[in-house]
CSV table of C-alpha atoms in Angstrom, one decimal:
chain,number,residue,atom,x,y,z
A,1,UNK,CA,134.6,15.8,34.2
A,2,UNK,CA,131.5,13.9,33.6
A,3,UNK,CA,130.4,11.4,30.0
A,4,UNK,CA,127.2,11.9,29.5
A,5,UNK,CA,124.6,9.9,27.3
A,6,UNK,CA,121.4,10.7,25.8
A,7,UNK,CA,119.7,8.6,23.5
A,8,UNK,CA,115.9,8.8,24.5
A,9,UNK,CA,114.5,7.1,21.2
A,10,UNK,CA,117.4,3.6,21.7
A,11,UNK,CA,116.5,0.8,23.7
A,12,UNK,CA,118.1,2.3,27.1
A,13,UNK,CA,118.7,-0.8,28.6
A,14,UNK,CA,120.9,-2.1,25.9
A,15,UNK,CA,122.4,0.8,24.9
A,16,UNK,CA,123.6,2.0,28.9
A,17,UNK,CA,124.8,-1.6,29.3
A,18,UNK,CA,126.9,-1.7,26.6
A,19,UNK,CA,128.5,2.0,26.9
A,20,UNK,CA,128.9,1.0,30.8
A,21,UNK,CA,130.7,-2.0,30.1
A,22,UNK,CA,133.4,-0.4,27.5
A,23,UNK,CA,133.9,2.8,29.4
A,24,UNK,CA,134.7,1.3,33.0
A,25,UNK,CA,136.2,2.1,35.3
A,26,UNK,CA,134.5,5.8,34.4
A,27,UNK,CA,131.3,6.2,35.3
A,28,UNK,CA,128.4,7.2,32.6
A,29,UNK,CA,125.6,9.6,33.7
A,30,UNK,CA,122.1,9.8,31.8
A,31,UNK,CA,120.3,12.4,31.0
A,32,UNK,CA,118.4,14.2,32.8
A,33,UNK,CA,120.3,13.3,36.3
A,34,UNK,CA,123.5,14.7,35.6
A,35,UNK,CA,125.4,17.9,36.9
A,36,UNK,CA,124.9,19.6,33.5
A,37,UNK,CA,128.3,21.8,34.7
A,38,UNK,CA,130.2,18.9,34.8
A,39,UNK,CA,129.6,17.3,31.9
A,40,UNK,CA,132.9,17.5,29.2
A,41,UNK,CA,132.0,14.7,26.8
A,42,UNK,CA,128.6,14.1,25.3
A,43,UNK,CA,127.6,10.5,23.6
A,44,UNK,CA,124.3,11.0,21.9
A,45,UNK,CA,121.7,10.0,19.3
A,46,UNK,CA,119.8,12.2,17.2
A,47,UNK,CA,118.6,15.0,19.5
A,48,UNK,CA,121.4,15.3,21.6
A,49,UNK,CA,121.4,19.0,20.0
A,50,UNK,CA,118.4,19.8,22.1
A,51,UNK,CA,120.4,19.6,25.4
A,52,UNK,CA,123.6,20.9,24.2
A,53,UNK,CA,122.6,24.6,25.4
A,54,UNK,CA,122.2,23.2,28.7
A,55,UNK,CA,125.9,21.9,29.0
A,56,UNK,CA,128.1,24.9,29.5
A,57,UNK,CA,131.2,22.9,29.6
A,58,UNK,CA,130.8,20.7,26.7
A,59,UNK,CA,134.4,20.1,25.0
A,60,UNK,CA,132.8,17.2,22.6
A,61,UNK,CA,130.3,15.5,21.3
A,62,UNK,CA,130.3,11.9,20.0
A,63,UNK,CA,127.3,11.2,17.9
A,64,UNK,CA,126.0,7.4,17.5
A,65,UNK,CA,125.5,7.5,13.8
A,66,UNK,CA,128.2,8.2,10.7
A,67,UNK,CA,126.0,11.3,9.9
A,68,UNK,CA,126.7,14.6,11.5
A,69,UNK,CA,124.7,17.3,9.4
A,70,UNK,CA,122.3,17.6,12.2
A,71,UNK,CA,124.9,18.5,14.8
A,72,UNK,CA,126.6,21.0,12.1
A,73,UNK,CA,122.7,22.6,11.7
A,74,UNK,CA,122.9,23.2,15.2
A,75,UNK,CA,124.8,25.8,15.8
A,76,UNK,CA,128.0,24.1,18.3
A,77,UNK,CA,130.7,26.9,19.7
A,78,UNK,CA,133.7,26.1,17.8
A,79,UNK,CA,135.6,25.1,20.7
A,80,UNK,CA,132.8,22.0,20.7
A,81,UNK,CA,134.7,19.3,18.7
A,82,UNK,CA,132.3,16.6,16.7
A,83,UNK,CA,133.3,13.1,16.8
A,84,UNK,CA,131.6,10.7,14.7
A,85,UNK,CA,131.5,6.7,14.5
A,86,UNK,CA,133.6,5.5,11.6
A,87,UNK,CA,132.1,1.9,11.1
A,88,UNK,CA,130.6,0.2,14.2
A,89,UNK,CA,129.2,-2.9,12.7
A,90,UNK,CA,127.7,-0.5,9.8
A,91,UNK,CA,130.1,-1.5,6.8
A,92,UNK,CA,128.9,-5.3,6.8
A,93,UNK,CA,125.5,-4.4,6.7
A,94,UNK,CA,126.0,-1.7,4.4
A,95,UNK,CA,128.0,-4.5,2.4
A,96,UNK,CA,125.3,-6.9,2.4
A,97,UNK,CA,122.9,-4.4,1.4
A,98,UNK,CA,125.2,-3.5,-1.8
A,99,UNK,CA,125.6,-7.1,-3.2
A,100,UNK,CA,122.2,-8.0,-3.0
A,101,UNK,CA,121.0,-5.0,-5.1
A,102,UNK,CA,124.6,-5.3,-7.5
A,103,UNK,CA,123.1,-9.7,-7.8
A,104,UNK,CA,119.5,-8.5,-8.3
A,105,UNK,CA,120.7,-5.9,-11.2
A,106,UNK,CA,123.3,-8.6,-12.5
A,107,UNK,CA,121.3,-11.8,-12.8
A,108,UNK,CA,118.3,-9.4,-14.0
A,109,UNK,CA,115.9,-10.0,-11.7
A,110,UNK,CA,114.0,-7.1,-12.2
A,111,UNK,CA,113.6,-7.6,-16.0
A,112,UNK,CA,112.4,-11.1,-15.2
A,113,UNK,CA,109.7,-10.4,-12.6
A,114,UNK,CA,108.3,-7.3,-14.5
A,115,UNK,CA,108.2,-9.8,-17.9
A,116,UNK,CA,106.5,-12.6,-15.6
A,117,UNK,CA,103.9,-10.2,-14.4
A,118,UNK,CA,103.1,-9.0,-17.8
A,119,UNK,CA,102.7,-12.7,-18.7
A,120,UNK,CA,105.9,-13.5,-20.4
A,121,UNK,CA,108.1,-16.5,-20.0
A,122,UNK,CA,111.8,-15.9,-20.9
A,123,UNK,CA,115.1,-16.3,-19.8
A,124,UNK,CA,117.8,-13.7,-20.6
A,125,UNK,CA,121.2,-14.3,-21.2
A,126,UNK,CA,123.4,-14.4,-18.0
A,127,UNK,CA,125.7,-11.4,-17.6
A,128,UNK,CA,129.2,-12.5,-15.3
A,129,UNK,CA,129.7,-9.6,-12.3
A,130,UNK,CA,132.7,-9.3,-14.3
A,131,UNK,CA,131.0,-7.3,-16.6
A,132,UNK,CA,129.0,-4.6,-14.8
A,133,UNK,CA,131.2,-2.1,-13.0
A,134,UNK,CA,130.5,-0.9,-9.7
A,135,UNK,CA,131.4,2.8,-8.5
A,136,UNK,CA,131.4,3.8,-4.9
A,137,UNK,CA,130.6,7.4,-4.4
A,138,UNK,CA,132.0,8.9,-1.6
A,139,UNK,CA,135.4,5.9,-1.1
A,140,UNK,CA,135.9,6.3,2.7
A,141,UNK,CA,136.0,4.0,5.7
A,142,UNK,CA,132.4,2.0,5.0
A,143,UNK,CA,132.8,2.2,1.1
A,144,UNK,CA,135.8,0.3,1.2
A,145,UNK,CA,134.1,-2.1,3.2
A,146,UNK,CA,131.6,-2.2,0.3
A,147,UNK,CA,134.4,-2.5,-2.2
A,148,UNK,CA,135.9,-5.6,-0.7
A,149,UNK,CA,132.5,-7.3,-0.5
A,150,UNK,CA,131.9,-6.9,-4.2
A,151,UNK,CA,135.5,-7.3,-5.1
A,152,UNK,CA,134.8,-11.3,-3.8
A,153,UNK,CA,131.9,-11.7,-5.5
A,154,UNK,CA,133.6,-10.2,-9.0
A,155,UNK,CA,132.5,-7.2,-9.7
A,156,UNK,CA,134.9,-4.5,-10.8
A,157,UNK,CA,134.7,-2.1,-8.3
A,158,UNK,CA,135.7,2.2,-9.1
A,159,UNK,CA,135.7,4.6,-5.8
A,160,UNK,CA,135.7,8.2,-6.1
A,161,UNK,CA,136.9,10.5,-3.5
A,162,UNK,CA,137.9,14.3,-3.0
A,163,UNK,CA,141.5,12.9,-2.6
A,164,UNK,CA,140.8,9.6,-4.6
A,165,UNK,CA,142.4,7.0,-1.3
A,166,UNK,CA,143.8,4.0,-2.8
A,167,UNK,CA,142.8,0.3,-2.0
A,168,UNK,CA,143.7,-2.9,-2.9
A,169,UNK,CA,141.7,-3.6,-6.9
A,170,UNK,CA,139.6,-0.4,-6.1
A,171,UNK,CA,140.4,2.0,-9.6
A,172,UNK,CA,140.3,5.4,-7.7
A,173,UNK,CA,138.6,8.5,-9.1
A,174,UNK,CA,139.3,11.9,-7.2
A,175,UNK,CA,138.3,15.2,-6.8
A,176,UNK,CA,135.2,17.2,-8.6
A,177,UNK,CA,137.5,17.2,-11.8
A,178,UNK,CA,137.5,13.1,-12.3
A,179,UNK,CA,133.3,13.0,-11.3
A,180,UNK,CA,132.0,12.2,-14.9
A,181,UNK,CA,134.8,10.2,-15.6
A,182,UNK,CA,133.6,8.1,-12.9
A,183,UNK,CA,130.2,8.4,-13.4
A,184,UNK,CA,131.0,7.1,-17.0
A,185,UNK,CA,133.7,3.9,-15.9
A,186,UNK,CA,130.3,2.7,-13.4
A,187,UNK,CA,127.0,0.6,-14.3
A,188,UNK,CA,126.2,0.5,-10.9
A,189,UNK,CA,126.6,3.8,-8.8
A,190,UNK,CA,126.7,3.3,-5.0
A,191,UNK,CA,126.0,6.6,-3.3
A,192,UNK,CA,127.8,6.6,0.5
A,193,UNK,CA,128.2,10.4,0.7
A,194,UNK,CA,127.4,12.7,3.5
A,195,UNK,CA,125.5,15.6,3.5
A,196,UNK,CA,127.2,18.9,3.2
A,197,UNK,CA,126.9,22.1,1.3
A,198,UNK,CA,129.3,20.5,-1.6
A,199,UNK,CA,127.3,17.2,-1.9
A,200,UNK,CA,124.0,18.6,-2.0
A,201,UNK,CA,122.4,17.6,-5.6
A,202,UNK,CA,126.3,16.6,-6.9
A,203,UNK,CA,124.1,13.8,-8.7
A,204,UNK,CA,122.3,16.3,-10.7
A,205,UNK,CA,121.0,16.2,-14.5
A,206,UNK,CA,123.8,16.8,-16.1
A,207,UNK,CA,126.0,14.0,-13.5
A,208,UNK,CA,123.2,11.9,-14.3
A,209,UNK,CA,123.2,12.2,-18.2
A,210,UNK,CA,127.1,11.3,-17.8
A,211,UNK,CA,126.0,7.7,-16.5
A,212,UNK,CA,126.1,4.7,-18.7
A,213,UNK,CA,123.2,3.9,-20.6
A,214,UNK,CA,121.1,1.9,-18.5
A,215,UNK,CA,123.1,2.3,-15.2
A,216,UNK,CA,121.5,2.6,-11.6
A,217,UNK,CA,121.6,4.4,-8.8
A,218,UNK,CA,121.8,3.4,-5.0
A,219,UNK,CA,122.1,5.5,-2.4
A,220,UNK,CA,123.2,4.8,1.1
A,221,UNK,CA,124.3,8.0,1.9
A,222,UNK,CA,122.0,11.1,2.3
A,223,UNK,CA,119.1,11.7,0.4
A,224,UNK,CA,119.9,15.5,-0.2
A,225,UNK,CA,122.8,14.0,-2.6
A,226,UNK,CA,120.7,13.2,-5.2
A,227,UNK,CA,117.8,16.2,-7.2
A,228,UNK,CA,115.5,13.4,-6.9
A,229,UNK,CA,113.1,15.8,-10.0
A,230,UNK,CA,116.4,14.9,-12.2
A,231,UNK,CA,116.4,11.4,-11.1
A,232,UNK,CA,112.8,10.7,-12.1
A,233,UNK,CA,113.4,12.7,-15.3
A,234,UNK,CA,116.1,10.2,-16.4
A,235,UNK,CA,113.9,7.4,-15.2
A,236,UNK,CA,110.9,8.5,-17.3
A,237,UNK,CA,113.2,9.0,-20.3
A,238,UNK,CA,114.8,5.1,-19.7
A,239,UNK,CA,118.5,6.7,-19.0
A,240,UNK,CA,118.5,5.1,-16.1
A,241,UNK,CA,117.5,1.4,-15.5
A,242,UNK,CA,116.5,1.7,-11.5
A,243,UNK,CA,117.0,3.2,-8.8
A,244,UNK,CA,117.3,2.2,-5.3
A,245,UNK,CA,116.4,4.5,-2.7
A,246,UNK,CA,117.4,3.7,1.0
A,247,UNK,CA,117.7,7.5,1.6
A,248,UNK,CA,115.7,10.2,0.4
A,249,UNK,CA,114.8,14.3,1.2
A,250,UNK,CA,112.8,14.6,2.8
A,251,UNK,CA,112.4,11.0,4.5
A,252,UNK,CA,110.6,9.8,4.2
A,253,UNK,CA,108.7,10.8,0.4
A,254,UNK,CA,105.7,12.3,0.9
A,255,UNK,CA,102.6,10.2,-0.1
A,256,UNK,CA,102.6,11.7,-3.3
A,257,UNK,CA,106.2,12.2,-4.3
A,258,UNK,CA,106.4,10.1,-7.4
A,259,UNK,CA,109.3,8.0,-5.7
A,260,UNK,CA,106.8,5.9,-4.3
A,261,UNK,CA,104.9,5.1,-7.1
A,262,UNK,CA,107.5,4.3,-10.0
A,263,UNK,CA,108.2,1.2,-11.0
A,264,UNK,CA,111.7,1.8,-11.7
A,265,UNK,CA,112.4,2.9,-7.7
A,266,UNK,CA,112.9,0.5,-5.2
A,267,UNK,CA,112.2,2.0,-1.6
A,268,UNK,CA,113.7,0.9,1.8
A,269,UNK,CA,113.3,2.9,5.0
A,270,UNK,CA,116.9,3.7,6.1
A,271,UNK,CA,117.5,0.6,7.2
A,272,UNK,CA,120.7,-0.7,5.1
A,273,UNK,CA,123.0,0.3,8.1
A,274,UNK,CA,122.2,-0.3,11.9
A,275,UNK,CA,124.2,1.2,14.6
A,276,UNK,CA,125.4,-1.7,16.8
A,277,UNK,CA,125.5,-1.6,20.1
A,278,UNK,CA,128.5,-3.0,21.3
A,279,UNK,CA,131.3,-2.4,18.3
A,280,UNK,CA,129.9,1.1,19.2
A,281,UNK,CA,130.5,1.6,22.4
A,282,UNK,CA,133.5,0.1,21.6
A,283,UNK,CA,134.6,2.8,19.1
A,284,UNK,CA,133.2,5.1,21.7
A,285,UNK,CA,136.0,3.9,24.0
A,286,UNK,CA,138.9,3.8,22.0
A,287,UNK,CA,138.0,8.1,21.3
A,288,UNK,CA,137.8,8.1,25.1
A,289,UNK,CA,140.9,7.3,25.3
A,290,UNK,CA,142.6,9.0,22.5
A,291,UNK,CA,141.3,12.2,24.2
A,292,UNK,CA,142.4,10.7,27.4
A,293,UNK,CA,146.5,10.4,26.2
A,294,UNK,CA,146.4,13.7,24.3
A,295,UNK,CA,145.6,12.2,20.7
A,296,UNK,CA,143.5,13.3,17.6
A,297,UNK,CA,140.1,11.1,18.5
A,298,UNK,CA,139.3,8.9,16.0
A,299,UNK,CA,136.2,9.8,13.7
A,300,UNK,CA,137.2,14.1,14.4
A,301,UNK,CA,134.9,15.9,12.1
A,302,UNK,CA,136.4,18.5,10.0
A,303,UNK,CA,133.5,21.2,9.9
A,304,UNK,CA,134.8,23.1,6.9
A,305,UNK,CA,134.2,19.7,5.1
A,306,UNK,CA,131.1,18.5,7.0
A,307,UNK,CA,132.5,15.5,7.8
């Protein structure tokens, strides 16, 4: 049976070089010159759904991304088994992207640049990491590469789970019954959660209002996580400090949404976490072969959950 890839909007090159090169001996066909009968395993990007109707054999799909909410919108007979990638080079940069915001809230840089642009000239008193509690929302593969990145740099770090997974100086939170208690134990909330029918607005007014004083909000994760009308509210009202947006719904903000014009919201454009070409196709390999000896692949999305 054939391993197929589509990926239309990656650099093809790199990308069919890389999956090559982990996969040999077994050949990779592209799409659109492929057999589509014979294809078993499909490694795609977003838009792979589009072609799925055209493979009648198709016993799995491995998507190049830790999402999978598009592949669960679409519709995939049961028998179709979703693989995602776990980490692939993602956790460090998600890491990095973490402790620059946790340093930038801690050192207060954004209290010192808005009082030098409204023409003041002071210095606040300097707050250790020590103090200012982190809390990773959604504590799975690339939050507890988070953790360990702030752990070094001496933050106190919570995670919160539906099973609350333990790790080394991580205080674990689990299950919708421990949320607030979270929410409360964390200055800074770091939102890595997935999109599924559970998560959607689980950071809602009254999850907000349960926040420190003063606390702020990242997300990482999907934008759908977070009622974005409550999130301004709490802004407006000065419950909440910041907030850092690398996701949002829809995505991007529409000209006018007020996330782009608040000066309390910091904006990237999904960029904290990069899907690497080679560790993936690495990770792509190593389900290859689970599937190949009989195994539970690696990364096996539970559909009930969503992830």
């Amino acid at each position: 049976m054939t391993i197929l890839f589509n990926g239309p909007t990656l650099p093809q090159e790199i990308w069919q070089t890389a999956l090559r090169r982990a996969l040999a001996p077994r050949p990779l066909a592209v799409w659109p010159d492929v057999d589509a009968a014979s294809v078993s395993t499909l490694i795609c990007w977003r838009h792979g759904e589009a072609i799925i109707p055209h493979l009648p054999n198709l016993q799995r799909v491995i998507t190049l991304s830790a999402g999978v909410d598009h592949l669960l919108a679409a519709g995939l007979p049961e028998g179709v088994e979703i693989i995602r990638l776990e980490d692939a080079g993602m956790g460090a940069q998600m890491a990095e992207y973490a402790l620059h915001w946790a340093l930038h809230f801690q050192r207060d840089f954004d209290r010192h640049i808005a009082a030098t642009r409204a023409g003041l000239w002071e210095k606040r008193p300097y707050r250790p990491a020590s103090d200012l509690p982190c809390g990773i929302l959604g504590f799975g593969t690339l939050g507890r590469v988070v953790a360990d990145r702030l752990l070094a740099a001496g933050f106190p770090v919570n995670g919160w789970s539906r099973r609350g997974q333990g790790h080394p100086g991580v205080r674990p939170f689990a299950g919708a019954d421990h949320l607030e208690a979270f929410l409360k134990a964390s200055e800074i909330v770091i939102d890595l959660l997935p999109a599924t029918p559970e998560t959607r607005h689980l950071l809602d007014e009254r999850r907000l209002a349960a926040l420190r004083p003063g606390a702020v909000v990242i997300n990482l994760g999907r934008g759908a996580t977070i009622d974005e009308t409550a999130l301004i509210a709490a802004l407006n009202t000065g419950a909440l400090r910041a907030a850092v947006l690398d996701v949002t719904d829809p995505e991007p903000p529409a000209a006018d949404s007020p996330l782009r014009h608040h000066p309390a919201v910091s904006l990237t454009p999904h960029l904290a976490a990069e899907t690497l070409p080679d560790p993936a196709a690495a990770q792509v390999a190593r389900v290859i072969a689970a599937v190949e000896r009989g195994e539970t692949p690696p990364g096996l999305v539970a559909r009930d959950r969503g992830y």
